[in-house]
Coordinates of C-alpha atoms in Angstrom, one line a residue:
Chain A
M148 CA -19.4 -23.8 -18.7
S149 CA -19.5 -23.2 -22.4
G150 CA -23.1 -22.0 -22.1
D151 CA -22.0 -19.3 -19.6
F152 CA -19.3 -18.1 -22.0
R153 CA -21.8 -17.7 -24.8
R154 CA -24.1 -15.7 -22.5
A155 CA -21.2 -13.4 -21.7
E156 CA -21.0 -12.1 -25.2
S157 CA -23.4 -9.2 -24.5
G158 CA -22.1 -6.5 -22.2
T159 CA -24.8 -6.8 -19.5
E160 CA -24.3 -10.4 -18.5
I161 CA -20.7 -10.2 -17.5
C162 CA -21.0 -8.8 -14.0
L163 CA -23.5 -11.4 -13.1
I164 CA -21.1 -14.2 -13.8
K165 CA -18.4 -12.4 -11.8
Q166 CA -20.4 -12.0 -8.7
N167 CA -22.4 -15.2 -8.6
Q168 CA -20.6 -18.1 -10.0
F169 CA -16.8 -18.1 -9.8
P170 CA -14.6 -16.6 -7.2
H171 CA -12.0 -15.6 -9.8
C172 CA -13.1 -12.9 -12.0
F173 CA -13.8 -13.5 -15.7
C174 CA -13.4 -9.9 -16.6
L175 CA -12.9 -8.8 -20.2
E176 CA -9.8 -7.2 -21.6
N177 CA -10.6 -3.7 -22.8
V178 CA -10.3 -4.6 -26.5
S179 CA -12.9 -2.2 -27.8
F180 CA -15.1 0.6 -26.7
C181 CA -18.4 -0.5 -28.1
S182 CA -20.8 -2.1 -25.7
K183 CA -20.7 -5.5 -27.3
S184 CA -17.2 -6.7 -26.4
V185 CA -15.6 -9.7 -27.9
F186 CA -15.0 -12.3 -25.2
T187 CA -12.1 -14.7 -25.7
L188 CA -10.5 -17.0 -23.2
R189 CA -7.7 -19.3 -23.8
S190 CA -7.8 -22.7 -22.1
Q191 CA -4.4 -22.4 -20.6
E192 CA -5.4 -19.1 -18.9
L193 CA -8.4 -20.8 -17.5
L194 CA -6.4 -23.7 -16.1
A195 CA -3.9 -21.3 -14.5
R196 CA -6.7 -19.3 -12.9
L197 CA -8.3 -22.4 -11.4
E198 CA -4.9 -23.6 -10.1
G199 CA -4.3 -20.3 -8.3
R200 CA -1.3 -18.1 -8.1
S201 CA 2.1 -19.3 -7.2
S202 CA 3.3 -19.2 -3.7
L203 CA 5.6 -16.5 -2.6
K204 CA 6.5 -18.3 0.7
D205 CA 10.3 -18.4 0.3
M206 CA 10.7 -14.9 -1.2
E207 CA 12.8 -13.5 1.6
P208 CA 12.8 -15.4 4.9
F209 CA 15.0 -12.8 6.6
L210 CA 12.2 -10.2 6.3
F211 CA 9.6 -11.9 8.3
A212 CA 9.1 -12.8 11.9
D213 CA 7.0 -15.8 11.1
E214 CA 7.9 -18.8 9.0
G215 CA 6.1 -19.3 5.8
S216 CA 5.4 -15.7 5.2
P217 CA 4.2 -14.0 3.1
I218 CA 1.1 -15.9 2.3
H219 CA -1.6 -14.9 -0.2
G220 CA -3.7 -12.0 0.9
D221 CA -0.9 -10.6 3.1
I222 CA -0.5 -6.8 3.3
L223 CA 2.9 -5.5 4.4
E224 CA 4.0 -2.0 5.2
F225 CA 7.5 -0.8 5.0
H226 CA 7.9 2.3 7.2
G227 CA 10.9 4.5 7.6
P228 CA 12.6 7.8 7.1
E229 CA 14.5 8.9 4.0
G230 CA 17.6 6.9 3.0
T231 CA 16.9 3.8 5.0
G232 CA 16.7 1.3 2.3
K233 CA 13.0 0.8 1.7
T234 CA 13.1 1.2 -2.1
E235 CA 16.3 -0.9 -2.2
M236 CA 14.4 -3.7 -0.4
L237 CA 11.7 -3.4 -3.0
Y238 CA 14.2 -3.8 -5.8
H239 CA 15.6 -6.8 -4.0
L240 CA 12.2 -8.5 -3.8
T241 CA 11.4 -7.6 -7.4
A242 CA 14.6 -9.1 -8.6
R243 CA 13.9 -12.2 -6.6
C244 CA 10.5 -12.5 -8.2
I245 CA 11.3 -11.8 -11.9
L246 CA 14.5 -13.8 -12.2
P247 CA 14.1 -17.2 -13.9
K248 CA 14.0 -20.3 -11.7
S249 CA 17.4 -21.4 -13.0
E250 CA 19.0 -18.3 -11.5
G251 CA 17.3 -18.6 -8.1
G252 CA 14.2 -16.5 -8.9
L253 CA 10.5 -17.3 -8.6
E254 CA 9.6 -16.4 -12.2
V255 CA 6.5 -14.5 -11.3
E256 CA 5.2 -11.2 -12.5
V257 CA 5.4 -8.0 -10.5
L258 CA 3.2 -4.9 -10.7
F259 CA 4.9 -1.8 -9.3
I260 CA 2.9 1.4 -8.7
D261 CA 5.2 4.4 -8.4
T262 CA 3.5 7.5 -6.9
D263 CA 6.5 9.8 -6.6
Y264 CA 8.7 9.1 -9.7
H265 CA 11.1 7.4 -7.4
F266 CA 11.7 4.2 -9.3
D267 CA 15.1 3.9 -11.0
M268 CA 15.0 1.3 -13.8
L269 CA 18.8 1.5 -14.2
R270 CA 19.3 0.5 -10.6
L271 CA 17.0 -2.6 -11.1
V272 CA 18.9 -3.5 -14.2
T273 CA 22.2 -3.3 -12.3
I274 CA 20.9 -5.6 -9.6
L275 CA 19.7 -8.1 -12.2
E276 CA 23.1 -8.0 -14.0
H277 CA 24.9 -8.8 -10.8
R278 CA 22.6 -11.6 -9.9
L279 CA 22.5 -13.4 -13.3
S280 CA 25.2 -15.8 -14.1
Q281 CA 25.3 -14.7 -17.7
S282 CA 23.8 -11.3 -18.1
T283 CA 23.0 -10.8 -21.7
E284 CA 20.6 -8.2 -23.0
D285 CA 18.1 -10.9 -24.0
I286 CA 17.9 -12.5 -20.6
I287 CA 17.6 -9.1 -18.9
K288 CA 14.8 -8.1 -21.3
H289 CA 13.1 -11.4 -20.7
C290 CA 13.2 -10.8 -17.0
L291 CA 12.0 -7.3 -17.4
G292 CA 9.1 -8.6 -19.4
R293 CA 7.7 -9.8 -16.1
F294 CA 7.8 -6.4 -14.6
F295 CA 5.1 -3.7 -15.0
L296 CA 5.4 -0.1 -13.9
V297 CA 2.5 2.4 -13.4
N298 CA 3.0 6.0 -12.5
C299 CA 0.3 7.9 -10.6
S300 CA 0.2 11.7 -10.1
S301 CA -2.6 12.1 -7.6
S302 CA -4.7 10.1 -5.2
N303 CA -7.7 10.3 -7.5
Q304 CA -5.7 9.0 -10.4
L305 CA -4.4 6.2 -8.1
L306 CA -8.0 5.2 -7.3
I307 CA -9.0 5.2 -10.9
T308 CA -5.9 3.3 -11.9
L309 CA -6.6 0.6 -9.3
Y310 CA -10.1 0.1 -10.8
S311 CA -8.6 -0.4 -14.3
L312 CA -5.9 -2.6 -13.0
E313 CA -8.5 -5.2 -12.0
T314 CA -8.6 -6.4 -15.6
M315 CA -4.8 -6.8 -15.5
F316 CA -4.9 -9.0 -12.5
C317 CA -7.5 -11.2 -14.2
S318 CA -5.6 -11.6 -17.4
H319 CA -2.2 -12.2 -15.8
P320 CA -2.4 -15.3 -13.6
S321 CA 1.3 -15.2 -12.8
L322 CA 1.1 -11.7 -11.4
C323 CA 1.5 -12.3 -7.7
L324 CA 3.3 -9.4 -6.3
F325 CA 1.8 -6.0 -6.0
I326 CA 4.0 -3.1 -4.9
L327 CA 3.0 0.4 -4.0
D328 CA 5.8 3.0 -3.5
S329 CA 4.7 5.0 -1.7
L330 CA 1.3 5.3 -0.2
S331 CA 2.0 8.5 1.7
A332 CA 3.2 10.5 -1.3
F333 CA -0.1 12.4 -1.6
Y334 CA -0.6 12.9 2.1
W335 CA 0.1 16.6 2.4
I336 CA -1.7 17.5 -0.9
D337 CA -4.8 15.6 0.1
R338 CA -4.7 17.3 3.5
G339 CA -4.5 20.6 1.8
N340 CA -7.4 19.8 -0.5
G341 CA -9.6 18.4 2.2
G342 CA -9.7 21.6 4.2
E343 CA -10.7 21.3 7.8
S344 CA -12.6 18.1 7.7
L345 CA -10.6 15.0 8.4
N346 CA -13.0 12.8 6.5
L347 CA -12.7 14.8 3.4
Q348 CA -8.9 14.7 3.7
E349 CA -8.8 11.0 4.0
V350 CA -11.7 9.9 1.7
T351 CA -9.7 9.1 -1.4
L352 CA -7.0 7.2 0.5
K353 CA -9.6 5.3 2.4
K354 CA -11.3 4.2 -0.9
C355 CA -7.9 3.3 -2.3
S356 CA -7.1 1.2 0.8
K357 CA -10.4 -0.6 0.8
F358 CA -10.2 -1.4 -2.9
M359 CA -6.6 -2.6 -2.6
E360 CA -7.7 -4.9 0.2
K361 CA -10.5 -6.3 -2.0
L362 CA -8.0 -6.8 -4.9
V363 CA -5.5 -8.6 -2.7
K364 CA -8.1 -10.9 -1.1
E365 CA -9.9 -11.7 -4.4
Y366 CA -6.9 -12.3 -6.6
H367 CA -4.6 -13.8 -3.9
L368 CA -1.8 -11.3 -4.2
V369 CA 0.7 -10.0 -1.8
L370 CA 0.9 -6.3 -1.3
F371 CA 4.0 -4.4 -0.2
A372 CA 3.4 -0.7 0.4
T373 CA 5.9 1.8 1.7
T374 CA 5.0 4.8 3.9
Q375 CA 7.4 7.5 4.8
T376 CA 8.1 8.8 8.2
I377 CA 7.1 12.4 7.7
M378 CA 6.0 13.3 11.2
Q379 CA 8.4 14.5 13.9
K380 CA 9.0 12.2 16.8
S381 CA 6.3 13.1 19.4
S382 CA 7.9 15.2 22.0
N383 CA 4.6 15.6 23.8
S384 CA 4.1 13.0 26.5
A385 CA 0.4 12.9 26.1
E386 CA 0.8 12.1 22.5
K387 CA 3.4 9.4 23.2
S388 CA 0.8 7.2 24.8
S389 CA -1.3 7.1 21.6
S390 CA 1.6 6.3 19.4
L391 CA 2.7 2.7 19.3
K392 CA 6.0 1.8 20.9
F393 CA 7.8 -1.5 20.3
S394 CA 10.7 -2.4 22.5
C395 CA 12.7 -5.1 20.9
E396 CA 16.1 -5.8 22.4
E397 CA 17.9 -2.4 22.3
V398 CA 15.7 -0.9 19.7
D399 CA 12.8 1.5 20.5
I400 CA 10.6 2.3 17.6
D401 CA 8.5 5.4 18.0
Y402 CA 5.9 5.1 15.3
R403 CA 3.4 7.8 14.7
P404 CA 0.6 6.6 12.5
Y405 CA -0.9 9.3 10.3
L406 CA -2.6 7.5 7.5
C407 CA -6.3 6.7 7.6
K408 CA -7.5 4.0 10.0
S409 CA -8.7 1.7 7.2
W410 CA -5.1 1.3 6.0
Q411 CA -3.7 0.8 9.5
Q412 CA -6.2 -1.9 10.2
M413 CA -5.6 -3.9 7.1
V414 CA -1.9 -4.2 7.5
N415 CA -0.7 -7.7 8.6
H416 CA 3.0 -7.0 9.0
R417 CA 4.8 -3.8 9.6
I418 CA 8.5 -3.5 9.0
F419 CA 10.4 -0.5 10.3
F420 CA 13.5 0.6 8.6
S421 CA 16.2 2.7 10.2
R422 CA 19.9 3.5 9.9
H423 CA 22.3 1.5 12.1
D424 CA 25.3 3.4 13.1
N425 CA 28.2 1.0 13.1
S426 CA 31.6 2.4 14.0
E427 CA 33.5 -0.7 13.1
S428 CA 32.7 -1.2 9.5
S429 CA 32.9 1.5 6.9
N430 CA 29.7 0.3 5.2
Q431 CA 26.5 2.0 6.1
M432 CA 24.3 -0.5 7.8
F433 CA 20.6 -0.5 8.1
S434 CA 18.3 -2.3 10.4
I435 CA 14.8 -3.6 10.1
V436 CA 12.4 -4.5 12.9
S437 CA 9.7 -6.8 11.5
C438 CA 6.5 -7.0 13.4
H439 CA 3.7 -9.4 12.7
L440 CA 0.7 -7.6 14.0
K441 CA -1.6 -10.6 14.8
S442 CA 0.9 -12.9 16.4
N443 CA 3.0 -10.1 17.9
N444 CA 6.3 -11.7 16.8
I445 CA 9.1 -9.2 16.5
I446 CA 12.5 -9.8 15.0
K447 CA 15.3 -7.5 14.2
R448 CA 17.8 -7.9 11.4
L449 CA 20.7 -5.9 9.9
F450 CA 21.5 -5.4 6.3
S451 CA 23.8 -3.4 4.0
I452 CA 23.4 -2.3 0.5
R453 CA 26.0 -3.3 -2.1
E454 CA 26.2 -3.2 -5.9
N455 CA 24.1 -6.3 -6.2
G456 CA 21.4 -5.0 -3.9
V457 CA 20.5 -5.8 -0.3
H458 CA 22.8 -8.1 1.6
F459 CA 21.6 -9.4 5.0
C460 CA 24.2 -9.9 7.7
Chain B
M510 CA -10.0 14.6 -13.5
G511 CA -13.0 16.0 -12.0
V512 CA -16.5 16.9 -12.6
L513 CA -18.6 14.9 -15.1
R514 CA -19.6 17.1 -18.0
M515 CA -20.9 17.0 -21.5
G516 CA -18.4 15.8 -24.0
L517 CA -16.0 14.3 -21.5
C518 CA -16.5 11.0 -23.3
P519 CA -18.8 9.6 -26.0
G520 CA -21.9 8.2 -24.5
L521 CA -22.1 10.7 -21.7
T522 CA -25.2 12.8 -22.5
Q523 CA -26.4 15.9 -20.7
E524 CA -29.5 14.0 -19.6
M525 CA -27.4 11.2 -18.0
I526 CA -25.3 13.8 -16.2
Q527 CA -28.4 15.4 -14.7
L528 CA -29.8 12.1 -13.6
L529 CA -26.5 11.1 -12.0
R530 CA -26.2 14.5 -10.3
G531 CA -29.6 13.8 -8.7
M532 CA -28.1 10.8 -7.1
G533 CA -25.1 12.6 -5.8
I534 CA -22.6 11.4 -8.5
K535 CA -20.8 14.5 -9.6
T536 CA -17.3 13.5 -10.4
V537 CA -15.5 10.9 -12.4
V538 CA -14.3 9.2 -9.2
D539 CA -17.8 9.0 -7.9
L540 CA -19.1 7.3 -11.0
V541 CA -16.2 4.8 -11.3
S542 CA -16.5 3.7 -7.7
S543 CA -20.2 3.4 -7.4
D544 CA -22.3 0.2 -7.9
L545 CA -23.6 0.5 -11.4
E546 CA -26.5 -1.9 -11.0
E547 CA -27.9 0.2 -8.2
V548 CA -27.4 3.4 -10.1
S549 CA -29.1 2.1 -13.2
R550 CA -32.1 1.0 -11.1
K551 CA -32.5 4.3 -9.3
C552 CA -31.8 6.5 -12.2
C553 CA -33.6 4.5 -14.9
L554 CA -30.5 4.6 -17.0
S555 CA -29.4 1.8 -19.2
Y556 CA -27.0 -0.5 -17.4
K557 CA -25.1 -1.2 -20.6
A558 CA -24.7 2.5 -21.3
L559 CA -23.3 3.1 -17.8
V560 CA -20.9 0.2 -18.1
S561 CA -19.5 1.5 -21.4
V562 CA -19.2 5.0 -20.0
R563 CA -17.3 3.7 -17.0
R564 CA -15.0 1.7 -19.2
V565 CA -14.2 4.7 -21.4
L566 CA -13.6 6.9 -18.4
L567 CA -11.3 4.3 -16.8
V568 CA -9.2 4.1 -20.0
Q569 CA -9.1 7.9 -20.3
F570 CA -8.2 8.8 -16.8
S571 CA -6.2 5.9 -15.4
S572 CA -2.5 5.6 -15.8
F573 CA -1.3 3.0 -18.2
P574 CA 1.0 0.2 -17.1
F575 CA 4.4 0.0 -18.9
N576 CA 6.2 -3.2 -19.5
G577 CA 9.7 -3.2 -17.9
A578 CA 11.5 -4.3 -21.1
D579 CA 9.9 -1.4 -23.1
L580 CA 10.7 1.1 -20.4
Y581 CA 14.3 -0.1 -20.3
E582 CA 14.7 0.3 -24.1
E583 CA 13.3 3.8 -23.9
L584 CA 15.5 4.8 -21.0
K585 CA 18.6 3.5 -22.7
T586 CA 18.1 5.9 -25.6
S587 CA 16.7 8.9 -23.7
T588 CA 18.8 9.1 -20.5
A589 CA 21.6 11.6 -20.8
I590 CA 24.3 12.6 -18.3
L591 CA 25.1 16.3 -18.2
A592 CA 28.6 17.1 -16.9
T593 CA 28.7 20.0 -14.5
G594 CA 32.1 21.1 -15.7
I595 CA 33.7 20.6 -12.2
A596 CA 35.7 17.4 -12.5
S597 CA 35.6 16.5 -8.9
L598 CA 31.9 17.1 -8.6
D599 CA 31.3 15.0 -11.7
K600 CA 33.3 12.2 -10.1
L601 CA 31.1 12.4 -7.0
L602 CA 27.9 12.3 -9.1
D603 CA 29.1 9.4 -11.2
S604 CA 29.9 11.5 -14.2
G605 CA 27.3 14.3 -13.8
L606 CA 23.7 15.2 -13.5
Y607 CA 21.4 12.4 -14.8
T608 CA 18.3 13.5 -16.8
G609 CA 15.1 12.3 -15.2
E610 CA 16.3 13.0 -11.7
V611 CA 16.3 15.8 -9.2
T612 CA 19.7 16.6 -7.7
E613 CA 20.1 18.8 -4.6
I614 CA 23.0 20.8 -3.5
T615 CA 22.8 21.9 0.1
G616 CA 25.1 23.8 2.4
P617 CA 25.5 26.8 4.7
P618 CA 25.6 30.3 3.3
A619 CA 28.6 31.1 1.2
S620 CA 29.4 27.5 0.7
G621 CA 29.4 27.8 -3.1
K622 CA 26.0 26.6 -4.1
T623 CA 25.2 29.4 -6.5
Q624 CA 28.7 29.1 -8.0
V625 CA 28.1 25.4 -8.7
C626 CA 24.8 26.3 -10.4
L627 CA 26.5 29.0 -12.5
C628 CA 29.3 26.7 -13.5
T629 CA 26.9 24.0 -14.5
A630 CA 24.8 26.4 -16.5
A631 CA 27.8 27.7 -18.3
N632 CA 29.1 24.2 -19.0
V633 CA 25.9 22.9 -20.3
A634 CA 25.3 25.9 -22.5
Y635 CA 28.8 26.0 -23.9
S636 CA 30.4 22.6 -23.9
L637 CA 27.2 20.6 -24.4
G638 CA 25.4 23.2 -26.5
Q639 CA 22.1 22.6 -24.7
N640 CA 19.5 25.1 -23.5
V641 CA 19.3 25.9 -19.8
L642 CA 16.4 27.3 -17.8
Y643 CA 17.8 29.1 -14.7
I644 CA 15.2 30.0 -12.1
D645 CA 16.7 32.5 -9.7
S646 CA 14.9 33.2 -6.5
T647 CA 17.7 34.7 -4.5
G648 CA 19.1 37.3 -6.9
G649 CA 22.4 35.6 -6.9
L650 CA 22.7 35.3 -10.7
M651 CA 24.9 37.9 -12.4
A652 CA 25.3 37.8 -16.1
S653 CA 28.8 39.2 -15.7
R654 CA 29.8 36.2 -13.7
L655 CA 28.4 33.9 -16.4
L656 CA 30.3 35.8 -19.0
Q657 CA 33.5 35.4 -16.9
L658 CA 33.0 31.7 -16.7
L659 CA 32.4 31.4 -20.4
Q660 CA 35.5 33.6 -21.1
A661 CA 37.5 31.0 -19.3
R662 CA 36.4 28.4 -21.7
T663 CA 36.6 30.2 -25.0
E664 CA 38.1 33.4 -26.4
D665 CA 35.7 33.6 -29.3
E666 CA 33.1 36.3 -28.5
E667 CA 30.5 34.8 -30.9
E668 CA 30.6 31.5 -29.1
Q669 CA 30.3 33.3 -25.8
A670 CA 27.3 35.2 -27.0
G671 CA 25.8 32.0 -28.4
A672 CA 26.2 30.2 -25.1
L673 CA 24.7 33.1 -23.1
Q674 CA 21.7 33.0 -25.4
R675 CA 21.1 29.4 -24.5
I676 CA 20.7 30.3 -20.8
H677 CA 17.1 31.5 -20.1
V678 CA 16.8 33.3 -16.8
V679 CA 13.5 33.7 -14.9
R680 CA 13.5 35.7 -11.7
V681 CA 10.9 34.5 -9.2
F682 CA 10.1 35.7 -5.7
D683 CA 7.4 33.4 -4.5
I684 CA 6.3 29.8 -5.0
F685 CA 3.4 30.8 -7.3
Q686 CA 5.7 32.5 -9.8
M687 CA 8.0 29.5 -9.6
L688 CA 5.1 27.1 -10.4
D689 CA 4.1 29.4 -13.3
A690 CA 7.6 29.3 -14.7
L691 CA 7.6 25.5 -14.6
Q692 CA 4.2 25.4 -16.2
D693 CA 5.3 27.8 -19.0
L694 CA 8.3 25.5 -19.6
R695 CA 5.9 22.5 -20.0
G696 CA 3.7 24.6 -22.3
T697 CA 6.5 25.5 -24.6
I698 CA 7.9 22.0 -24.7
S699 CA 4.5 20.5 -25.4
Q700 CA 3.8 22.9 -28.2
Q701 CA 7.2 22.0 -29.5
V702 CA 8.4 25.5 -29.7
T703 CA 12.1 25.0 -29.7
S704 CA 14.9 27.5 -30.3
A705 CA 17.6 26.8 -32.7
S706 CA 19.7 24.6 -30.4
G707 CA 16.9 22.3 -29.2
P708 CA 14.8 21.9 -26.1
V709 CA 15.7 22.7 -22.5
K710 CA 17.8 19.9 -21.1
I711 CA 18.5 21.2 -17.6
V712 CA 16.5 23.3 -15.1
V713 CA 18.5 25.0 -12.4
V714 CA 16.5 26.3 -9.4
D715 CA 18.5 28.5 -7.1
S716 CA 17.1 28.2 -4.5
V717 CA 14.1 26.2 -3.7
S718 CA 14.2 26.9 0.1
A719 CA 14.0 30.7 -0.5
V720 CA 10.4 30.4 -1.8
V721 CA 9.3 27.5 0.3
S722 CA 10.6 28.3 3.8
P723 CA 8.3 31.3 4.3
L724 CA 5.3 29.0 3.9
L725 CA 6.4 26.4 6.4
G726 CA 5.9 26.4 10.1
G727 CA 2.8 27.4 12.0
Q728 CA -0.4 25.4 12.5
H729 CA -1.7 25.0 9.0
S730 CA -0.4 22.5 6.5
E731 CA -1.1 24.4 3.4
G732 CA 2.6 25.3 3.1
L733 CA 3.5 21.7 3.1
A734 CA 0.9 21.0 0.4
L735 CA 2.3 23.7 -1.8
M736 CA 5.8 22.4 -1.2
M737 CA 4.8 18.9 -2.3
Q738 CA 3.0 20.4 -5.4
L739 CA 6.3 22.1 -6.3
A740 CA 8.1 18.8 -5.7
R741 CA 5.7 16.9 -7.9
E742 CA 6.1 19.5 -10.7
L743 CA 9.9 19.2 -10.6
K744 CA 9.9 15.5 -10.6
T745 CA 7.2 15.2 -13.3
L746 CA 9.2 17.6 -15.4
A747 CA 12.4 15.6 -14.9
R748 CA 10.9 12.2 -15.6
E749 CA 8.4 12.9 -18.4
L750 CA 10.4 15.4 -20.4
G751 CA 13.8 13.9 -19.8
I752 CA 15.3 17.0 -18.1
A753 CA 17.9 17.1 -15.4
V754 CA 16.9 19.3 -12.4
L755 CA 19.4 20.9 -10.1
V756 CA 18.1 22.6 -7.0
T757 CA 19.8 24.3 -4.0
N758 CA 18.6 24.2 -0.4
H759 CA 20.0 25.7 2.7
V760 CA 20.7 24.0 6.1
T761 CA 19.3 24.1 9.6
R762 CA 20.5 22.7 12.8
E763 CA 18.9 19.7 14.4
R764 CA 17.0 20.4 17.6
D765 CA 18.7 17.7 19.7
S766 CA 22.1 17.1 18.3
G767 CA 23.0 20.5 16.8
K768 CA 24.2 18.8 13.6
L769 CA 23.6 20.5 10.3
R770 CA 21.0 19.0 8.1
P771 CA 19.2 20.2 4.9
A772 CA 16.2 22.5 5.4
L773 CA 12.6 22.0 4.4
G774 CA 12.0 19.0 6.6
R775 CA 11.4 15.3 6.3
S776 CA 8.8 15.4 3.5
W777 CA 11.2 17.3 1.2
S778 CA 14.0 14.8 2.0
F779 CA 12.3 12.2 -0.1
V780 CA 12.2 14.4 -3.2
P781 CA 15.7 14.6 -4.6
S782 CA 17.4 11.4 -5.7
T783 CA 20.9 12.7 -5.1
R784 CA 22.0 15.1 -2.4
V785 CA 25.4 16.8 -2.1
F786 CA 26.5 18.7 1.0
L787 CA 28.9 21.6 0.5
E788 CA 30.9 23.2 3.2
A789 CA 34.0 25.3 3.4
R790 CA 37.2 23.6 4.4
E791 CA 38.5 24.8 7.7
G792 CA 42.1 24.8 8.9
P793 CA 45.4 26.5 8.1
G794 CA 46.7 26.4 4.6
A795 CA 43.3 25.9 3.0
P796 CA 43.2 28.0 -0.1
A797 CA 40.3 30.4 -0.5
G798 CA 37.5 29.2 -2.7
C799 CA 38.1 25.6 -1.6
R800 CA 35.0 23.6 -0.6
V801 CA 34.4 20.0 0.4
A802 CA 31.5 18.2 -1.2
S803 CA 30.1 15.1 0.4
L804 CA 27.6 12.8 -1.1
T805 CA 24.7 12.2 1.4
K806 CA 22.2 10.5 -0.8
S807 CA 22.6 8.7 -4.1
P808 CA 20.9 6.0 -6.0
R809 CA 24.1 4.5 -7.4
Q810 CA 27.1 5.6 -5.4
P811 CA 27.9 4.7 -1.8
T812 CA 27.2 7.7 0.5
G813 CA 29.8 9.4 2.5
I814 CA 32.4 9.9 -0.3
Q815 CA 33.9 13.3 -0.4
E816 CA 35.7 15.4 -3.0
V817 CA 37.3 18.8 -2.9
I818 CA 35.9 21.5 -5.2
E819 CA 37.8 24.6 -6.0
I820 CA 36.0 27.3 -8.0
G821 CA 38.2 30.4 -8.5
S822 CA 37.5 33.5 -10.4
C823 CA 37.8 31.8 -13.8
G824 CA 36.0 28.6 -12.9
T825 CA 37.8 25.5 -11.9
P826 CA 41.6 25.2 -11.7
E827 CA 41.8 23.1 -14.9
Q828 CA 40.1 25.9 -16.8
N829 CA 42.3 28.4 -15.1
S830 CA 45.5 26.7 -16.1
S831 CA 44.3 26.1 -19.6
L832 CA 43.5 29.8 -19.9
E833 CA 46.9 30.7 -18.6
G834 CA 48.5 28.1 -20.9
S835 CA 47.0 29.7 -23.9
K836 CA 48.2 33.1 -23.1
P837 CA 51.5 34.1 -24.7

């Protein structure tokens, strides 16, 4: 193995190692711009890489229809209209992941890609403060040290950012959770730029989806992406047959897929968020319908949002 | 982000660009997403050179990940809360308008949206001493009304004049003019051209639906694309420059239930972080100028809370009574 590392000192040899020999990437950190990059690898990182990433199995059992979800390589979609708790649920999952093990967390790192400047750091800190038994500044900063935020302003920038994030996944073996909020933020702008051709409209999002699938499978991550319900409910009966309908107890979900086919096909779980009108309690309740697309298991749960985040009923 | 051209990054020569163009690689995205081994074989370009160009382009054009702890430190020092000057509205908004966020006031006609905007502008300019950019697309702004609001706060004419000078008004009548105004603001801030009292801290847009509604509807989705561009501009301005953005929107009726809901559709509903719904209070004994504000969307307060807002001829009742108190 040491022979391979020495070979890797010149720029050309690196990609050959990546493709042929080891499934985990030995990419370089971008330390310098000159073509001969310095290649350093600490032995602990190597061991961590070979052991694999930590399991996120018990992250939030209420969210999933199947037990033992999510597993590595899973892609989940949160779908719902405005104000139904999707971003709150992401804060809940993030807090669960970055809190230390002593406080009930999983102590893993989280990468959050925010495409519409939606992310509210103050809200995340409030949730962390409520969940920690002693919320000092130092502990909060230590937890936040496991959290990474990236802002993207266009679908082209999202694609290029995904390419450059590959090195980050290599160098952070404890980075297991990959969140994208939201995938549909550029939908109308891309549609406007693409003109009449559907292919041109979807091309960048298709490339993003394919690359994200590759990243998730190669680095054993779990991807949560939110998509917004921006289409009207189909009033046309001919269109209704093409949109998916799930009947689960008393809930009828009318889901109109509008993103590209490559994204729709790579999703393993789809979780639908909606408001739940409850006349008894004064709290606003929300409901999720969680569908596992391969095994066709569907469950429904209710939750409310309090100061310390999501609270399942 | 776009077409590959000379000088975009070191190492990208004209000859390389021509060879790549011959292979159909014209933009940055094309180069970054293509298989470099194949490209170097077909174009007879050095593989090492291509890899280094790709690396530089990635660093130049991709967005940089921030660590949560650093971001929190920065936010603690840069986030400010701007009071609107209307005490009950401030209570509803958890002490005021937060910088870095877009707040929306929506309501039927004559529900007081413009009055809230004018009160906020006067308060920020006078009590907080900060610059205000007021983008008026309805023609509802009258300098005399601003003066009246300022006169309720201070008797000193020089202070009134100073506060009026801090309110910059731009009149726009279509979305392109509005985008221009926002771009100009960005330009002045980036060149660090500041007036005596500092940079703009709040942008008031009254109203956003007046310029966007004419574009919506119909078969084509260009109107929606333009609306989302405007949304993106407003949010980027708020977040990157630490400005509070206040917009107003009108209401439409839902097709099935007949309930009132904010206009501009579902895609716009994701844009503001806070939404307040204003309506006139009905019933006997309700004083004129009395409105009820309900919080319909908020990142930190429970929704559904309501407050009563009264804006009389001299601003809010507290200011009115303080003015009367000071008179002999």
